[in-house]
Amino acid sequence: MGFSVRDELGWPAMQMTSVFQRPQASVMLVVRGVDSLDLQSVASYPLENPVPFTLDSVANTMHMLFPDDTPVVLQLAPSEERLYMVGKANTVFEDLPVTLQQIRGRLSQDGSVLNSLPLSSLSRNNEADLLFLSEVQVLHDIAALLLRHKHLAKDHSPDLFSLELAGLEEISLRYGTDSPQFTDATKILASVLQKFAEDVSGIYSGNAVVEVVTVKSFEAPVTRRSRSILESKQISNPSSQFNLAYKYNFEYAVIFNIVLWLMIALALAVIAIAYNLWNMDPGYDSIIYRMTNQKIRLD
């Protein structure tokens, strides 16, 4: 209608992809204790007022929609039993350590990341360092198992990975953010996450979305407040003591014109149709209406 939007609609976290090529896997990596990491990301955007969240409802929906398939659902949470596995396909991941004690024991076995990572200032004897290294070990083992069982990425059901890493937060609380241990751990985690994302993307032939959420600390969860009927009337606009209405958006004129002229066009169409129906001449209509004339015409 000739109306243009003043502001651009671009968003740094949105990219154009093919509609017919949907992602086959979603990997959510939550890193606590740092605001940002040096990663080669396709798109990024700031996260304001982060609150704790869970993907349990998404996992339950996946198993309801694909009961006969084998969707992979792995969840890593900072608790005593850190690794949660749900679904038939997760029999492949039975060898993964589940508890925190098992994960730490994995560090002393063959194929441990301790033999390949530059530990620098990190120590194998400190509690916070072991927690961080154990999470890095879990990421390495998950990628290795997926590389060994690539058939899981070729089925028709989507896969979900929800991994929350709290090791870096423990290191920042123990040593401080200005310590060499925190700096070395940040570099190690950035390189490990980059490699993990590349491995997952390669396993799923590029049809995987890997999201890394970095939060310094989670805000308190939003609580629902009730309102009493005896409560005094609140002012709708806190910045004004006169209870003034909010200013209209600049798109109000566009919406108003579309609604106004559409209503006028529909009203005129209804009037014209009703007028023509009311004054219709039966003589110009079919034989059914011609039977109502006083003189029946025979064709």
CSV table of C-alpha atoms in Angstrom, one decimal:
chain,number,residue,atom,x,y,z
A,1,MET,CA,0.0,0.0,0.0
A,2,GLY,CA,3.0,2.3,-0.3
A,3,PHE,CA,3.9,2.3,3.4
A,4,SER,CA,7.5,1.4,4.3
A,5,VAL,CA,9.0,0.4,7.6
A,6,ARG,CA,11.6,2.8,8.9
A,7,ASP,CA,13.8,0.4,10.9
A,8,GLU,CA,15.6,-2.5,9.4
A,9,LEU,CA,14.3,-5.9,10.4
A,10,GLY,CA,17.8,-7.5,10.5
A,11,TRP,CA,18.7,-9.5,13.6
A,12,PRO,CA,22.3,-10.7,14.2
A,13,ALA,CA,21.1,-14.1,15.5
A,14,MET,CA,19.1,-15.0,12.4
A,15,GLN,CA,20.5,-16.6,9.2
A,16,MET,CA,18.8,-17.6,5.9
A,17,THR,CA,18.9,-21.3,5.2
A,18,SER,CA,16.9,-23.7,3.1
A,19,VAL,CA,13.3,-24.4,4.3
A,20,PHE,CA,13.5,-28.0,3.0
A,21,GLN,CA,16.7,-28.8,5.0
A,22,ARG,CA,15.7,-28.9,8.6
A,23,PRO,CA,18.3,-29.6,11.3
A,24,GLN,CA,18.5,-33.2,12.4
A,25,ALA,CA,20.1,-32.4,15.8
A,26,SER,CA,20.1,-29.6,18.3
A,27,VAL,CA,23.0,-29.2,20.7
A,28,MET,CA,22.6,-26.7,23.6
A,29,LEU,CA,25.9,-26.0,25.5
A,30,VAL,CA,25.5,-23.8,28.6
A,31,VAL,CA,28.8,-22.5,30.0
A,32,ARG,CA,28.5,-20.9,33.4
A,33,GLY,CA,31.1,-18.5,34.8
A,34,VAL,CA,32.0,-16.5,31.8
A,35,ASP,CA,30.3,-13.8,29.7
A,36,SER,CA,31.7,-14.8,26.3
A,37,LEU,CA,34.1,-17.2,24.6
A,38,ASP,CA,36.4,-16.8,21.6
A,39,LEU,CA,34.4,-19.0,19.2
A,40,GLN,CA,34.0,-18.9,15.4
A,41,SER,CA,30.2,-18.5,15.5
A,42,VAL,CA,27.9,-18.0,12.5
A,43,ALA,CA,25.5,-15.8,14.5
A,44,SER,CA,25.4,-14.5,18.0
A,45,TYR,CA,23.4,-12.1,20.1
A,46,PRO,CA,23.5,-10.9,23.8
A,47,LEU,CA,21.4,-12.7,26.3
A,48,GLU,CA,19.8,-10.4,28.9
A,49,ASN,CA,18.5,-11.5,32.4
A,50,PRO,CA,19.2,-15.2,31.9
A,51,VAL,CA,17.3,-17.6,34.2
A,52,PRO,CA,17.8,-21.3,34.7
A,53,PHE,CA,15.9,-23.4,32.1
A,54,THR,CA,15.5,-27.1,31.2
A,55,LEU,CA,14.7,-29.0,28.0
A,56,ASP,CA,12.8,-31.8,29.6
A,57,SER,CA,9.5,-30.8,27.9
A,58,VAL,CA,11.3,-30.9,24.5
A,59,ALA,CA,12.7,-34.3,25.2
A,60,ASN,CA,9.3,-35.7,26.3
A,61,THR,CA,7.7,-34.2,23.1
A,62,MET,CA,10.3,-35.9,20.9
A,63,HIS,CA,9.6,-39.3,22.4
A,64,MET,CA,5.9,-38.8,22.1
A,65,LEU,CA,6.2,-37.8,18.4
A,66,PHE,CA,8.7,-40.5,17.5
A,67,PRO,CA,7.9,-43.5,19.7
A,68,ASP,CA,9.1,-46.1,17.3
A,69,ASP,CA,12.3,-44.3,16.3
A,70,THR,CA,15.5,-43.9,18.2
A,71,PRO,CA,16.0,-40.2,19.0
A,72,VAL,CA,19.2,-39.5,20.9
A,73,VAL,CA,18.6,-37.4,24.1
A,74,LEU,CA,21.6,-36.6,26.3
A,75,GLN,CA,21.4,-34.2,29.2
A,76,LEU,CA,24.4,-33.1,31.3
A,77,ALA,CA,23.5,-31.2,34.5
A,78,PRO,CA,25.6,-30.1,37.4
A,79,SER,CA,24.4,-32.6,40.0
A,80,GLU,CA,25.6,-35.8,41.6
A,81,GLU,CA,24.3,-37.9,38.7
A,82,ARG,CA,25.5,-35.6,36.0
A,83,LEU,CA,24.6,-37.5,32.8
A,84,TYR,CA,21.0,-38.3,31.9
A,85,MET,CA,20.2,-40.6,29.0
A,86,VAL,CA,16.7,-41.3,27.7
A,87,GLY,CA,15.5,-43.4,24.8
A,88,LYS,CA,16.4,-46.6,22.9
A,89,ALA,CA,19.3,-45.1,20.9
A,90,ASN,CA,21.1,-44.3,24.1
A,91,THR,CA,22.0,-47.9,24.6
A,92,VAL,CA,25.0,-46.9,22.5
A,93,PHE,CA,26.1,-44.5,25.2
A,94,GLU,CA,25.9,-47.1,28.0
A,95,ASP,CA,29.7,-47.0,28.4
A,96,LEU,CA,29.7,-43.3,29.2
A,97,PRO,CA,30.4,-42.5,32.9
A,98,VAL,CA,27.2,-41.3,34.7
A,99,THR,CA,28.1,-40.1,38.1
A,100,LEU,CA,30.7,-37.5,39.0
A,101,GLN,CA,33.0,-40.1,40.5
A,102,GLN,CA,32.8,-42.3,37.4
A,103,ILE,CA,33.6,-39.3,35.2
A,104,ARG,CA,36.7,-38.5,37.3
A,105,GLY,CA,37.8,-42.1,37.1
A,106,ARG,CA,37.6,-41.9,33.3
A,107,LEU,CA,40.4,-39.3,33.4
A,108,SER,CA,42.9,-42.0,34.5
A,109,GLN,CA,41.9,-44.5,31.7
A,110,ASP,CA,43.1,-44.8,28.2
A,111,GLY,CA,42.1,-42.1,25.8
A,112,SER,CA,42.0,-39.5,28.5
A,113,VAL,CA,42.1,-35.8,27.6
A,114,LEU,CA,44.8,-35.3,30.1
A,115,ASN,CA,47.3,-36.7,27.6
A,116,SER,CA,46.4,-34.3,24.9
A,117,LEU,CA,45.4,-31.0,26.6
A,118,PRO,CA,48.0,-28.4,27.6
A,119,LEU,CA,47.1,-28.2,31.3
A,120,SER,CA,49.6,-25.4,32.0
A,121,SER,CA,48.5,-24.0,35.4
A,122,LEU,CA,45.7,-26.5,35.9
A,123,SER,CA,46.3,-29.3,38.4
A,124,ARG,CA,45.0,-32.9,38.5
A,125,ASN,CA,44.8,-32.8,42.3
A,126,ASN,CA,42.5,-29.9,42.8
A,127,GLU,CA,38.8,-30.4,43.1
A,128,ALA,CA,37.8,-27.5,40.8
A,129,ASP,CA,40.3,-28.5,38.2
A,130,LEU,CA,39.1,-32.1,38.1
A,131,LEU,CA,35.5,-31.0,37.7
A,132,PHE,CA,36.4,-28.8,34.7
A,133,LEU,CA,38.5,-31.6,33.1
A,134,SER,CA,35.8,-34.2,33.7
A,135,GLU,CA,33.3,-32.1,31.7
A,136,VAL,CA,35.9,-31.8,28.9
A,137,GLN,CA,36.3,-35.6,29.0
A,138,VAL,CA,32.5,-36.1,28.6
A,139,LEU,CA,32.4,-33.9,25.6
A,140,HIS,CA,35.3,-35.8,24.0
A,141,ASP,CA,33.6,-39.2,24.8
A,142,ILE,CA,30.3,-38.1,23.3
A,143,ALA,CA,31.8,-36.9,20.1
A,144,ALA,CA,33.9,-40.2,19.9
A,145,LEU,CA,30.8,-42.3,20.3
A,146,LEU,CA,28.9,-40.4,17.7
A,147,LEU,CA,31.7,-40.8,15.3
A,148,ARG,CA,31.7,-44.5,15.9
A,149,HIS,CA,27.9,-44.8,15.5
A,150,LYS,CA,27.1,-42.5,12.6
A,151,HIS,CA,23.9,-44.5,11.8
A,152,LEU,CA,22.2,-42.6,14.6
A,153,ALA,CA,22.5,-39.4,12.6
A,154,LYS,CA,20.8,-40.9,9.5
A,155,ASP,CA,17.4,-41.8,11.0
A,156,HIS,CA,14.2,-39.8,10.7
A,157,SER,CA,14.0,-38.7,14.3
A,158,PRO,CA,15.7,-35.6,15.6
A,159,ASP,CA,18.4,-35.7,18.3
A,160,LEU,CA,18.8,-33.5,21.4
A,161,PHE,CA,21.9,-32.7,23.4
A,162,SER,CA,21.6,-30.5,26.5
A,163,LEU,CA,24.9,-30.0,28.2
A,164,GLU,CA,25.4,-27.6,31.1
A,165,LEU,CA,29.1,-27.0,32.0
A,166,ALA,CA,29.8,-25.6,35.5
A,167,GLY,CA,33.5,-26.4,35.8
A,168,LEU,CA,34.7,-23.0,34.6
A,169,GLU,CA,32.4,-21.4,37.2
A,170,GLU,CA,34.1,-23.5,39.9
A,171,ILE,CA,37.5,-22.4,38.8
A,172,SER,CA,36.5,-18.7,38.8
A,173,LEU,CA,35.2,-19.1,42.3
A,174,ARG,CA,38.3,-20.9,43.6
A,175,TYR,CA,41.1,-18.9,41.8
A,176,GLY,CA,39.3,-15.7,40.6
A,177,THR,CA,38.8,-14.5,37.0
A,178,ASP,CA,42.2,-12.8,36.9
A,179,SER,CA,44.1,-16.0,37.7
A,180,PRO,CA,46.2,-17.9,35.2
A,181,GLN,CA,44.1,-21.0,35.9
A,182,PHE,CA,40.9,-19.3,34.7
A,183,THR,CA,42.7,-17.9,31.7
A,184,ASP,CA,44.1,-21.4,30.7
A,185,ALA,CA,40.7,-23.1,31.4
A,186,THR,CA,38.9,-20.5,29.2
A,187,LYS,CA,41.3,-21.2,26.3
A,188,ILE,CA,41.0,-24.9,26.7
A,189,LEU,CA,37.2,-24.8,26.8
A,190,ALA,CA,37.0,-22.6,23.8
A,191,SER,CA,39.1,-24.9,21.7
A,192,VAL,CA,37.3,-28.0,23.0
A,193,LEU,CA,33.8,-26.5,22.2
A,194,GLN,CA,35.0,-25.4,18.7
A,195,LYS,CA,36.2,-29.0,18.0
A,196,PHE,CA,33.0,-30.5,19.4
A,197,ALA,CA,30.8,-28.3,17.3
A,198,GLU,CA,32.8,-29.2,14.2
A,199,ASP,CA,32.6,-32.9,14.9
A,200,VAL,CA,28.9,-32.8,15.5
A,201,SER,CA,28.3,-30.8,12.4
A,202,GLY,CA,30.4,-33.2,10.4
A,203,ILE,CA,28.5,-36.3,11.8
A,204,TYR,CA,25.2,-34.8,10.8
A,205,SER,CA,26.5,-33.5,7.4
A,206,GLY,CA,26.0,-29.9,8.4
A,207,ASN,CA,22.3,-30.4,9.5
A,208,ALA,CA,22.9,-29.7,13.2
A,209,VAL,CA,22.4,-26.5,15.2
A,210,VAL,CA,25.0,-26.0,17.9
A,211,GLU,CA,24.2,-23.3,20.4
A,212,VAL,CA,26.6,-22.1,23.1
A,213,VAL,CA,25.1,-20.0,25.9
A,214,THR,CA,27.6,-18.2,28.1
A,215,VAL,CA,26.3,-16.8,31.4
A,216,LYS,CA,28.3,-15.3,34.2
A,217,SER,CA,25.6,-16.3,36.6
A,218,PHE,CA,21.9,-17.1,36.4
A,219,GLU,CA,19.5,-14.5,37.7
A,220,ALA,CA,16.8,-15.5,40.2
A,221,PRO,CA,13.9,-17.2,38.5
A,222,VAL,CA,10.8,-15.1,37.8
A,223,THR,CA,8.1,-15.7,40.4
A,224,ARG,CA,4.4,-15.4,39.7
A,225,ARG,CA,2.7,-12.8,41.8
A,226,SER,CA,-1.0,-12.7,42.7
A,227,ARG,CA,-3.0,-9.5,42.9
A,228,SER,CA,-5.7,-8.9,45.5
A,229,ILE,CA,-9.0,-7.3,44.6
A,230,LEU,CA,-8.5,-4.9,47.5
A,231,GLU,CA,-5.2,-3.7,46.1
A,232,SER,CA,-5.0,0.0,45.1
A,233,LYS,CA,-5.2,0.8,41.4
A,234,GLN,CA,-1.9,0.7,39.8
A,235,ILE,CA,-0.7,3.4,37.3
A,236,SER,CA,-0.3,1.9,33.8
A,237,ASN,CA,2.6,4.1,33.0
A,238,PRO,CA,5.0,4.3,35.9
A,239,SER,CA,6.9,7.2,34.4
A,240,SER,CA,3.8,9.5,34.6
A,241,GLN,CA,1.8,10.4,37.6
A,242,PHE,CA,-1.2,11.3,35.5
A,243,ASN,CA,-1.8,7.8,34.2
A,244,LEU,CA,-1.3,8.8,30.6
A,245,ALA,CA,-1.5,6.3,27.8
A,246,TYR,CA,1.7,5.1,26.1
A,247,LYS,CA,2.7,6.7,22.8
A,248,TYR,CA,1.6,5.1,19.6
A,249,ASN,CA,4.0,3.1,17.6
A,250,PHE,CA,5.1,4.6,14.2
A,251,GLU,CA,3.4,1.6,12.5
A,252,TYR,CA,0.0,2.6,13.9
A,253,ALA,CA,-0.8,4.7,10.8
A,254,VAL,CA,-0.1,1.7,8.6
A,255,ILE,CA,-2.3,-0.7,10.5
A,256,PHE,CA,-5.1,2.0,10.8
A,257,ASN,CA,-5.1,2.6,7.1
A,258,ILE,CA,-5.2,-1.1,6.2
A,259,VAL,CA,-8.1,-1.8,8.6
A,260,LEU,CA,-10.0,1.4,7.6
A,261,TRP,CA,-9.9,1.0,3.9
A,262,LEU,CA,-10.5,-2.8,4.1
A,263,MET,CA,-13.7,-2.2,6.1
A,264,ILE,CA,-14.9,0.5,3.7
A,265,ALA,CA,-14.3,-1.8,0.7
A,266,LEU,CA,-16.1,-4.7,2.3
A,267,ALA,CA,-19.0,-2.4,3.3
A,268,LEU,CA,-19.4,-1.0,-0.2
A,269,ALA,CA,-19.2,-4.5,-1.7
A,270,VAL,CA,-22.0,-5.7,0.7
A,271,ILE,CA,-24.2,-2.7,-0.2
A,272,ALA,CA,-23.7,-3.2,-4.0
A,273,ILE,CA,-24.5,-6.9,-3.8
A,274,ALA,CA,-27.6,-6.4,-1.7
A,275,TYR,CA,-28.9,-3.6,-4.0
A,276,ASN,CA,-28.5,-5.7,-7.1
A,277,LEU,CA,-30.1,-8.7,-5.5
A,278,TRP,CA,-33.1,-6.6,-4.3
A,279,ASN,CA,-33.7,-5.1,-7.8
A,280,MET,CA,-33.1,-8.3,-9.8
A,281,ASP,CA,-35.4,-8.7,-12.7
A,282,PRO,CA,-36.8,-12.3,-12.8
A,283,GLY,CA,-37.3,-12.0,-16.5
A,284,TYR,CA,-33.6,-12.1,-17.1
A,285,ASP,CA,-33.0,-15.1,-14.9
A,286,SER,CA,-33.5,-18.8,-15.3
A,287,ILE,CA,-36.7,-20.7,-16.0
A,288,ILE,CA,-37.2,-21.2,-12.2
A,289,TYR,CA,-37.7,-17.5,-11.7
A,290,ARG,CA,-39.7,-17.0,-14.9
A,291,MET,CA,-42.4,-19.2,-13.5
A,292,THR,CA,-43.3,-16.4,-11.1
A,293,ASN,CA,-44.5,-14.1,-13.9
A,294,GLN,CA,-48.2,-13.8,-14.7
A,295,LYS,CA,-47.7,-14.9,-18.3
A,296,ILE,CA,-45.7,-18.1,-18.5
A,297,ARG,CA,-43.4,-18.1,-21.4
A,298,LEU,CA,-42.7,-21.3,-23.2
A,299,ASP,CA,-39.3,-21.9,-24.7
